[in-house]
PDB file of C-alpha atoms in Angstrom:
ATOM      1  CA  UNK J 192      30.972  30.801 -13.519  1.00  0.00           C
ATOM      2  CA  UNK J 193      31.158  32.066 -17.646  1.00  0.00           C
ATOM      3  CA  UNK J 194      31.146  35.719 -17.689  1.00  0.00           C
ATOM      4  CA  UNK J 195      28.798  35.564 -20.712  1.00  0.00           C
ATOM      5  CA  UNK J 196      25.484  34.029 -20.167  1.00  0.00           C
ATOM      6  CA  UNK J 197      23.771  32.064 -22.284  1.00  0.00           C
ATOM      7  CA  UNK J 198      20.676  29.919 -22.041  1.00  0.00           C
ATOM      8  CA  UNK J 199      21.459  26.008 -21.094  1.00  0.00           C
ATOM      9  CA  UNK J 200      19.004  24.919 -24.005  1.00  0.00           C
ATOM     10  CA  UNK J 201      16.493  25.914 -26.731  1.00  0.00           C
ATOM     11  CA  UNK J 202      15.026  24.087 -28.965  1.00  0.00           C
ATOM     12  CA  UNK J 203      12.534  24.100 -32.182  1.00  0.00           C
ATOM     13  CA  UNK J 204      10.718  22.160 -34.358  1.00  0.00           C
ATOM     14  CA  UNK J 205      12.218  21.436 -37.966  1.00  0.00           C
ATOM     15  CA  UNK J 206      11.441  24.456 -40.325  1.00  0.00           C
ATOM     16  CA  UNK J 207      11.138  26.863 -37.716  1.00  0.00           C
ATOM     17  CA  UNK J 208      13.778  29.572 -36.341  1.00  0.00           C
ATOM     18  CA  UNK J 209      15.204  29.643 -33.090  1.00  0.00           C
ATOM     19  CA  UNK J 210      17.404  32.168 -31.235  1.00  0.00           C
ATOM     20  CA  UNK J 211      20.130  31.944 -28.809  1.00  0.00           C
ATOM     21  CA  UNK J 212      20.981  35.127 -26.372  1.00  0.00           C
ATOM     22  CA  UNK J 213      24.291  35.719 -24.772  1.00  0.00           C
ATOM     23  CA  UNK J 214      24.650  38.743 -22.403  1.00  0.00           C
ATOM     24  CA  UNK J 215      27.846  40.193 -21.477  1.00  0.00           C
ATOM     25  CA  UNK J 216      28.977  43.425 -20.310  1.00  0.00           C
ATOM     26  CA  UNK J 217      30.542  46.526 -21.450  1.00  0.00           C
ATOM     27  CA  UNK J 218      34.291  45.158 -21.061  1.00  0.00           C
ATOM     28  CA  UNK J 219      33.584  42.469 -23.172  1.00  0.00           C
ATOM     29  CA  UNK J 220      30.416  42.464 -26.119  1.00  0.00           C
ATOM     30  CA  UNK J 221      30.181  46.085 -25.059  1.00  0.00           C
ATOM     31  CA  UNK J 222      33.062  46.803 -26.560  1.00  0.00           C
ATOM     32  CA  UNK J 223      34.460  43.832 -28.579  1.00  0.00           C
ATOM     33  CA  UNK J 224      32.962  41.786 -31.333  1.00  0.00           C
ATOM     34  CA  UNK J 225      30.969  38.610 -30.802  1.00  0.00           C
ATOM     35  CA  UNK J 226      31.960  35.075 -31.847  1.00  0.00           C
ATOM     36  CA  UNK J 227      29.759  31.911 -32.293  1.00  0.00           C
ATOM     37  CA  UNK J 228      30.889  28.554 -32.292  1.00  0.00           C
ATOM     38  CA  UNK J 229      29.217  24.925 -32.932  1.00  0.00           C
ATOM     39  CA  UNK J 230      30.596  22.491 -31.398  1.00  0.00           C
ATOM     40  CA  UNK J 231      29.182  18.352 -31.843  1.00  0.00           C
ATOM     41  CA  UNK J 232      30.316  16.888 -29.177  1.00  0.00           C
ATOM     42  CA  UNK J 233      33.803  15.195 -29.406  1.00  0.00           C
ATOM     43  CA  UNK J 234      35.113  17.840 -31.913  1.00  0.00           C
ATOM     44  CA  UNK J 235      36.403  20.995 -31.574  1.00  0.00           C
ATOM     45  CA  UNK J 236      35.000  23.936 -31.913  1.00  0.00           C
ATOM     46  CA  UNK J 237      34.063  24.960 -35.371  1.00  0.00           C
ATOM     47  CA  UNK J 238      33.750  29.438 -35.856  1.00  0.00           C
ATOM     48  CA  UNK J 239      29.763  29.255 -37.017  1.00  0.00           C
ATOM     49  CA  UNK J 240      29.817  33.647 -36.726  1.00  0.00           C
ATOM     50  CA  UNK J 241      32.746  36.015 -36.760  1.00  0.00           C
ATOM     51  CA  UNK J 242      32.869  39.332 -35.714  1.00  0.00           C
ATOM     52  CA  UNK J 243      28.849  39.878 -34.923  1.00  0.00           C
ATOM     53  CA  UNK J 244      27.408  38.812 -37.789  1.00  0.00           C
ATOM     54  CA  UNK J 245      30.015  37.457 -40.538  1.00  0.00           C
ATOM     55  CA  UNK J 246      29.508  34.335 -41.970  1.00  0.00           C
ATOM     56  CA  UNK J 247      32.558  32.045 -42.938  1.00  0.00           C
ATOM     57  CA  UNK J 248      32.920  30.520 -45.929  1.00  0.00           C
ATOM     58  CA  UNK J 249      30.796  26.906 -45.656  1.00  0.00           C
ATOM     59  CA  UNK J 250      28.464  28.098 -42.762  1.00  0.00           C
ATOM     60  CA  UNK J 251      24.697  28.389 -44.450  1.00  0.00           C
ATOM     61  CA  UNK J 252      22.913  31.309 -44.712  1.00  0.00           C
ATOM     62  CA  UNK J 253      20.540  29.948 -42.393  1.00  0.00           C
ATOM     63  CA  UNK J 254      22.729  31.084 -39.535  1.00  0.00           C
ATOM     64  CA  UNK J 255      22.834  34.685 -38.820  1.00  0.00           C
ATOM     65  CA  UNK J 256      24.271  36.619 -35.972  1.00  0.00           C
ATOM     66  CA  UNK J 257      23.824  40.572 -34.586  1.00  0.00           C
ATOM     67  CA  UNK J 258      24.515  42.786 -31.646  1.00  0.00           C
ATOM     68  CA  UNK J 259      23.137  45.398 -29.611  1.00  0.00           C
ATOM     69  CA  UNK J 260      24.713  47.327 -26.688  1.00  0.00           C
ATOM     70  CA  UNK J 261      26.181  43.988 -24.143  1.00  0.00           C
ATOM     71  CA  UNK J 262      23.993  41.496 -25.561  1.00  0.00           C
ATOM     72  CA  UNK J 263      24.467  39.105 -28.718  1.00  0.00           C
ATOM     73  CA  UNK J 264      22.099  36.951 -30.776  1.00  0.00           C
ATOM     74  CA  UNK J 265      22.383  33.957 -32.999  1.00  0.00           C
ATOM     75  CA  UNK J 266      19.577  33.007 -35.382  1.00  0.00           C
ATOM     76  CA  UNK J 267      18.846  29.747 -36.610  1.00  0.00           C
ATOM     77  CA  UNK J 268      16.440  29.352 -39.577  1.00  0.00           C
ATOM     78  CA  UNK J 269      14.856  26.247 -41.639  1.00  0.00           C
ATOM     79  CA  UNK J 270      15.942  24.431 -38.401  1.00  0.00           C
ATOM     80  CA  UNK J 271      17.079  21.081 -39.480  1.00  0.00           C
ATOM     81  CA  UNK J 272      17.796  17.849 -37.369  1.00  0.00           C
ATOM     82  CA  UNK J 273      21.536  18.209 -37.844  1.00  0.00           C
ATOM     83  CA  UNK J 274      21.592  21.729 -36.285  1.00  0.00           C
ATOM     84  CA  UNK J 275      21.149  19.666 -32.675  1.00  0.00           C
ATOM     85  CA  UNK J 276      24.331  20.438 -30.896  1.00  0.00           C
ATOM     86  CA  UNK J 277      25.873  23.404 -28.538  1.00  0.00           C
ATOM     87  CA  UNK J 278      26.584  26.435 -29.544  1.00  0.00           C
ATOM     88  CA  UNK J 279      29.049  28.745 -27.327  1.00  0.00           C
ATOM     89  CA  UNK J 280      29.235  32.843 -27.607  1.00  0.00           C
ATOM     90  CA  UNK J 281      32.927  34.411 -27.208  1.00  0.00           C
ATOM     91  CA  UNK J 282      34.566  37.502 -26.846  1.00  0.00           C
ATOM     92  CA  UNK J 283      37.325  39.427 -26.074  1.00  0.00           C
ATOM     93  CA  UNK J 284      37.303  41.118 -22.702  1.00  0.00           C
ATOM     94  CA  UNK J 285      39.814  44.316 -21.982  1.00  0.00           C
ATOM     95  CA  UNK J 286      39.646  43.973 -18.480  1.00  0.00           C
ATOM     96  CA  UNK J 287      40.524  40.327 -18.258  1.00  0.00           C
ATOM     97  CA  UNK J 288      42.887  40.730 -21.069  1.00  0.00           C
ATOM     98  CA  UNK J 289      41.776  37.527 -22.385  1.00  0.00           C
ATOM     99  CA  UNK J 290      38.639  35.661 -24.052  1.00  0.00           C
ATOM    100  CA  UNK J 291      35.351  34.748 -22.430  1.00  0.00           C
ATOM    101  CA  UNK J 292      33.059  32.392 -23.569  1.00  0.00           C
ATOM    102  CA  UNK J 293      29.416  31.812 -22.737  1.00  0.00           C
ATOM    103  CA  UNK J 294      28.254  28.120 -20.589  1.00  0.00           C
ATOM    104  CA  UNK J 295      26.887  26.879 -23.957  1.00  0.00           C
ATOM    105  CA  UNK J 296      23.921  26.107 -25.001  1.00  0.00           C
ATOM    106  CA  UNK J 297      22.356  23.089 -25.764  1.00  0.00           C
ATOM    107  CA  UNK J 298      20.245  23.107 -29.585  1.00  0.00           C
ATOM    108  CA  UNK J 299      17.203  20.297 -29.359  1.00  0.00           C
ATOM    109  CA  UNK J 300      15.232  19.722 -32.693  1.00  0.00           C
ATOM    110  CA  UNK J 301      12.016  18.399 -31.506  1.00  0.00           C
TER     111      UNK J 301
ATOM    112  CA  UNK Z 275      45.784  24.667 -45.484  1.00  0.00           C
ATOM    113  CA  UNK Z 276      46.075  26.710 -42.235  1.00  0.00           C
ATOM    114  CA  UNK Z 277      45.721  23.751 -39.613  1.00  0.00           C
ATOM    115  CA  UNK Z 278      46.791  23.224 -35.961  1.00  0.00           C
ATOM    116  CA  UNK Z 279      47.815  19.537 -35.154  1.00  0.00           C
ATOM    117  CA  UNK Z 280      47.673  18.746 -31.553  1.00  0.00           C
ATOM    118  CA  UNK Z 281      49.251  16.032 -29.987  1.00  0.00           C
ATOM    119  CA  UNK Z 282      47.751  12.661 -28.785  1.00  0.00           C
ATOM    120  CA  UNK Z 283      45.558  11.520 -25.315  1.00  0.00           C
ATOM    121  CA  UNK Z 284      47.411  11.464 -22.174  1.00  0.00           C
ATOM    122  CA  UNK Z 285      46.690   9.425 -19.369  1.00  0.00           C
ATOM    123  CA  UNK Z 286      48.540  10.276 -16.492  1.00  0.00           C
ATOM    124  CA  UNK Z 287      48.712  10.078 -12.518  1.00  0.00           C
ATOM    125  CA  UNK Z 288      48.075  13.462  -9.631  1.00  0.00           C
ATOM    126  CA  UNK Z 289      51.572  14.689  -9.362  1.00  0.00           C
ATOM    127  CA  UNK Z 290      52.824  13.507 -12.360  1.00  0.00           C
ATOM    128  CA  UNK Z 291      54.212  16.718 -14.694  1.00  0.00           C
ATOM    129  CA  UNK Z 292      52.749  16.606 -18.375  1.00  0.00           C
ATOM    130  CA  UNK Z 293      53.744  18.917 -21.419  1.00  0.00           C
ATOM    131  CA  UNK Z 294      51.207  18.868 -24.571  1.00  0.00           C
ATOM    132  CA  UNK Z 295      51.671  20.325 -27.913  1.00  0.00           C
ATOM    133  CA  UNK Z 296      49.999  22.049 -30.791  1.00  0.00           C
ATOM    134  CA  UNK Z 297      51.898  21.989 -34.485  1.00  0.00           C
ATOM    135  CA  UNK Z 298      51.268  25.067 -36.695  1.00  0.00           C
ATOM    136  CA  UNK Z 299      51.004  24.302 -40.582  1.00  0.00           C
ATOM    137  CA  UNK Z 300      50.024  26.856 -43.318  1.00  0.00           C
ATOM    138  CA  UNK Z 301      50.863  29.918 -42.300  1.00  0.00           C
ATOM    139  CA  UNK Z 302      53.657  31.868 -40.386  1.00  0.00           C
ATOM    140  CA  UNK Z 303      53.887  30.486 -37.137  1.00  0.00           C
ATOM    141  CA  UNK Z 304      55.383  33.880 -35.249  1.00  0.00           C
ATOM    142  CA  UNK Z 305      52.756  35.874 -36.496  1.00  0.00           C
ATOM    143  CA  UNK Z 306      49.805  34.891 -34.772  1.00  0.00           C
ATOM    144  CA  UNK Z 307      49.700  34.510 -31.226  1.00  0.00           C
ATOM    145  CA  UNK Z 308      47.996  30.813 -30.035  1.00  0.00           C
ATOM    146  CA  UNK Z 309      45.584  30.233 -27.329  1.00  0.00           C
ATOM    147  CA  UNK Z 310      45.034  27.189 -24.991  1.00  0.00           C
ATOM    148  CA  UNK Z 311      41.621  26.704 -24.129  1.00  0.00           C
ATOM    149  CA  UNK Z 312      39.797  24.137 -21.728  1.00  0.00           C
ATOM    150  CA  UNK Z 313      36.652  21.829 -22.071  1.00  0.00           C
ATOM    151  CA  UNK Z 314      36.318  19.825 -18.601  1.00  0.00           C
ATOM    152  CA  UNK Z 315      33.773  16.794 -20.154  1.00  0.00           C
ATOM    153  CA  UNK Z 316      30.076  18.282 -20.652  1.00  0.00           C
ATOM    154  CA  UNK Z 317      31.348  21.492 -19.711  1.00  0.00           C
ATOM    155  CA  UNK Z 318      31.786  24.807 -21.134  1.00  0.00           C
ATOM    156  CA  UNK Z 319      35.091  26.556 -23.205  1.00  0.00           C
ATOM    157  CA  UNK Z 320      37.346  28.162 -20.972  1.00  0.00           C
ATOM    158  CA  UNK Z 321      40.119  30.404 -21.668  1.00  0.00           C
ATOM    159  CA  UNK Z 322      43.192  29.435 -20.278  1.00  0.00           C
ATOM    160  CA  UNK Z 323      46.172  31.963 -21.932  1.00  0.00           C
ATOM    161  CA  UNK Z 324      48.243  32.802 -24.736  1.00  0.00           C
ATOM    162  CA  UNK Z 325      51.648  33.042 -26.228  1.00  0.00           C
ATOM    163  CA  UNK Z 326      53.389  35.619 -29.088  1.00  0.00           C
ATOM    164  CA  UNK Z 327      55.359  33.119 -30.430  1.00  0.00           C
ATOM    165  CA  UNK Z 328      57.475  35.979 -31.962  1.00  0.00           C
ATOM    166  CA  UNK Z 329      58.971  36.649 -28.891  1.00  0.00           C
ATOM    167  CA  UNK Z 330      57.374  33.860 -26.502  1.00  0.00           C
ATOM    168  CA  UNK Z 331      55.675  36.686 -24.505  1.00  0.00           C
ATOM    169  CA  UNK Z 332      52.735  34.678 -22.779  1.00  0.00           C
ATOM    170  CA  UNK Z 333      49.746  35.955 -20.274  1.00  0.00           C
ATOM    171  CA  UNK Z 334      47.556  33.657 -18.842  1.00  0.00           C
ATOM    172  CA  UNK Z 335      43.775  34.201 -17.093  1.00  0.00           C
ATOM    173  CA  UNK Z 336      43.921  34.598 -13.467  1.00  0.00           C
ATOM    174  CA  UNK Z 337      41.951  31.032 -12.784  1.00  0.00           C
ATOM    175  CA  UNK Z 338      45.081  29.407 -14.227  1.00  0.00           C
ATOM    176  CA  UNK Z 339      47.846  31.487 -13.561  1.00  0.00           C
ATOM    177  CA  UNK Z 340      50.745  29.460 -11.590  1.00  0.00           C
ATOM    178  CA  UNK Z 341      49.693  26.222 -12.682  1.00  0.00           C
ATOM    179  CA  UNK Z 342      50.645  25.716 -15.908  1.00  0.00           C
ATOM    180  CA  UNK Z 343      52.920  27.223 -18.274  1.00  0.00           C
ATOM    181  CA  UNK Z 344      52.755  28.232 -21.909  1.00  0.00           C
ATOM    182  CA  UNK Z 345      55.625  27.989 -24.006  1.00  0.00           C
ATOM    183  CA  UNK Z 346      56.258  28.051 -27.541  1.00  0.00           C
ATOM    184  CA  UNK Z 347      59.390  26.350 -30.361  1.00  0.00           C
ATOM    185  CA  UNK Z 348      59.144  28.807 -33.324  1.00  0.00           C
ATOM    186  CA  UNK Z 349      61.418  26.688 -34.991  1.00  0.00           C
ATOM    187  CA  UNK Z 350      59.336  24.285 -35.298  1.00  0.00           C
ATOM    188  CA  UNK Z 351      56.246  26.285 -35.636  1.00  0.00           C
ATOM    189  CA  UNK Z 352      55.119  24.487 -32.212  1.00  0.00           C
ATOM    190  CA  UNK Z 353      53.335  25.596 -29.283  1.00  0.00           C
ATOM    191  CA  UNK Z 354      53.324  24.022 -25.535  1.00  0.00           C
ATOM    192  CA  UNK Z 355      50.684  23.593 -22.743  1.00  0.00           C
ATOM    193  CA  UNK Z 356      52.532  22.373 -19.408  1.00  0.00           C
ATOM    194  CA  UNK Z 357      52.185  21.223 -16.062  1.00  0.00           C
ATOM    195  CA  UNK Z 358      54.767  20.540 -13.470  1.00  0.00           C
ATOM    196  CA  UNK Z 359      52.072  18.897 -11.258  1.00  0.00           C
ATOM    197  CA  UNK Z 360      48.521  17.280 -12.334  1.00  0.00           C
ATOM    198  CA  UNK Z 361      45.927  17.435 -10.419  1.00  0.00           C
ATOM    199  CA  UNK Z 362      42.598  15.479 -11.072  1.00  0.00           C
ATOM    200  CA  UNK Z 363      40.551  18.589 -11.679  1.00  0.00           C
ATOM    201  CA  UNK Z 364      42.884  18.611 -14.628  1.00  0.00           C
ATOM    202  CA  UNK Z 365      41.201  16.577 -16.401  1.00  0.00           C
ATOM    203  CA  UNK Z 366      39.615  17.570 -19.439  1.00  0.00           C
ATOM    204  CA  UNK Z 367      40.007  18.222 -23.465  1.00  0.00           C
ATOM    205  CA  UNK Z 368      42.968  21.080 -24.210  1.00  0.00           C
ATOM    206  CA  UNK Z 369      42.603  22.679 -27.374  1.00  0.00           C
ATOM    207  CA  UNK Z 370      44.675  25.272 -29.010  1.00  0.00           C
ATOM    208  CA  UNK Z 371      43.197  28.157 -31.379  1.00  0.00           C
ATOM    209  CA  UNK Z 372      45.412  30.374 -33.861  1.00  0.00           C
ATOM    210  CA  UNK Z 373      44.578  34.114 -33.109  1.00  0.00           C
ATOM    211  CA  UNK Z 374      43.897  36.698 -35.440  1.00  0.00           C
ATOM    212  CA  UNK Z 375      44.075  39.879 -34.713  1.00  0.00           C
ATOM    213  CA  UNK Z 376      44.162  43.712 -35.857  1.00  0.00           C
ATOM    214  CA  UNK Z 377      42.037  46.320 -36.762  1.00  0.00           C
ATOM    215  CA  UNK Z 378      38.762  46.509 -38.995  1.00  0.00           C
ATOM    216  CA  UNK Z 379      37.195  49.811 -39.958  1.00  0.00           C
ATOM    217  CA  UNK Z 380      37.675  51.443 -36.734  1.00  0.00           C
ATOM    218  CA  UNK Z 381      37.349  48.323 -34.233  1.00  0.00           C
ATOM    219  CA  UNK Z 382      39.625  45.645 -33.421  1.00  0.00           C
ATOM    220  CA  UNK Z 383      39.492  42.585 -33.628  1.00  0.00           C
ATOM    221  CA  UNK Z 384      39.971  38.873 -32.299  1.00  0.00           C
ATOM    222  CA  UNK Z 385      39.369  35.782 -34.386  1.00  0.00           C
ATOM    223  CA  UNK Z 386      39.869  32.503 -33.107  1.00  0.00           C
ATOM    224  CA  UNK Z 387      39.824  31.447 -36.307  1.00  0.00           C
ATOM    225  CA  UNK Z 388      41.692  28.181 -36.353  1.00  0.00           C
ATOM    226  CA  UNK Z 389      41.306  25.428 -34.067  1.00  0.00           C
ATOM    227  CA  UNK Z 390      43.109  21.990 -32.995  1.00  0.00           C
ATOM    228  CA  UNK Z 391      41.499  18.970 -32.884  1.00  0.00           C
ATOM    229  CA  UNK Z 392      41.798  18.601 -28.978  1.00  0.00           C
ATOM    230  CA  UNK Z 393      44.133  16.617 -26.843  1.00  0.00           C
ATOM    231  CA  UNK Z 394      42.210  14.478 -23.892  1.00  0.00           C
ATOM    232  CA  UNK Z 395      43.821  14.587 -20.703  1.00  0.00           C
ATOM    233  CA  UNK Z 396      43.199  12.083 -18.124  1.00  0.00           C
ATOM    234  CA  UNK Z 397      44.292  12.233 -14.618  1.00  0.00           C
ATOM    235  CA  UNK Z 398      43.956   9.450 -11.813  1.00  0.00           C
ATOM    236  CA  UNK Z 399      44.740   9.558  -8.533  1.00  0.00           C
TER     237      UNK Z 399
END
């Protein structure tokens, strides 16, 4: 149903580093720069990683983001307990004209 | 502050026509085009279309085409999500995102980079 996939969970252990994949195509990561969002649930949407791998002002440098070809990662280091909520991928697709988001994917600090 | 204040939960009946709203602060309103996105509950984001609110030119994604309409008061730096008919399936959390767009050493891009706080739409049959 999302045109990017993503995994419907990870999770880690506190102090370690996780990853989250999101897989597109050319239309959209292919050619188009990747978003990451963390949303708690109840709240909107908050940017975590802009354009691939840029930070925004606030977000720790525990979070880091990259690229390759159609597929995206997000990187979570030091994992702490407050890290546990979902985390969506977006980005802009030319054939759709429009955004696309990942299903989300579901952060659980064991 | 660059914020997007969206209006209040709506509970509402199938059939019944609703119109939502999503108050730009901050910045200049006409030069950033907004975005309505849904959340049905536990569900992912999806993108529903968007409005130039310089000229009220609006687009919308094919899944939602038809059934609702995007609209936008420049005056009042205010954007619009509405339907003429609810349906249940309707239900779900609406937000609106301020987009930013143009180019960046050779590529182009598309930050969503402000968000509303979400309006909750209920619909009952």
């Amino acid at each position: 149903q999302f045109v990017l996939i993503q995994p419907p969970s990870a999770s880690g252990t506190p102090g370690q580093r996780v990853t989250i994949s999101c897989s597109g195509s050319s239309s959209n990561i292919g050619s188009n720069y990747v978003y990451w969002y963390q949303q708690v649930p109840g709240t909107a949407p908050k940017v975590l990683m802009s354009r691939n791998d840029q930070r925004p002002s606030g977000v720790p440098d525990r979070f880091s983001g990259s690229k390759s070809g159609t597929s995206a990662s997000l990187a979570i280091s030091g994992l702490r307990s407050e890290d546990e909520t979902d985390y969506f991928c977006a980005a802009w697709d030319d054939s759709l004209g429009g955004v696309v988001f990942g299903g989300g994917t579901k952060l659980i600090v064991l | 502050e660059v914020q997007l204040v969206q209006s209040g939960a709506e509970v509402k009946k199938s059939g019944e026509s609703l119109r939502i709203s999503c108050k730009g602060s901050g910045y200049s309103f006409s030069r950033h085009w907004i975005l309505w996105v849904r959340q049905k509950p536990g569900k992912g984001l999806e993108w529903m279309g968007r409005i130039d609110p310089s000229d009220s030119y609006s687009d919308y994604s094919p899944s939602f085409e038809g059934h609702v309409t995007i609209s936008a008061d420049t005056s009042i730096s205010t954007a619009y999500l509405q339907w003429p008919s609810l349906d249940i399936s309707d239900t779900a959390m609406y937000y609106c995102a301020r987009l930013d767009s143009g180019w960046n050493f050779g590529n182009y891009y598309y930050d969503m980079d402000v968000w509303g706080q979400g309006t909750k739409v209920t619909v009952s049959s």
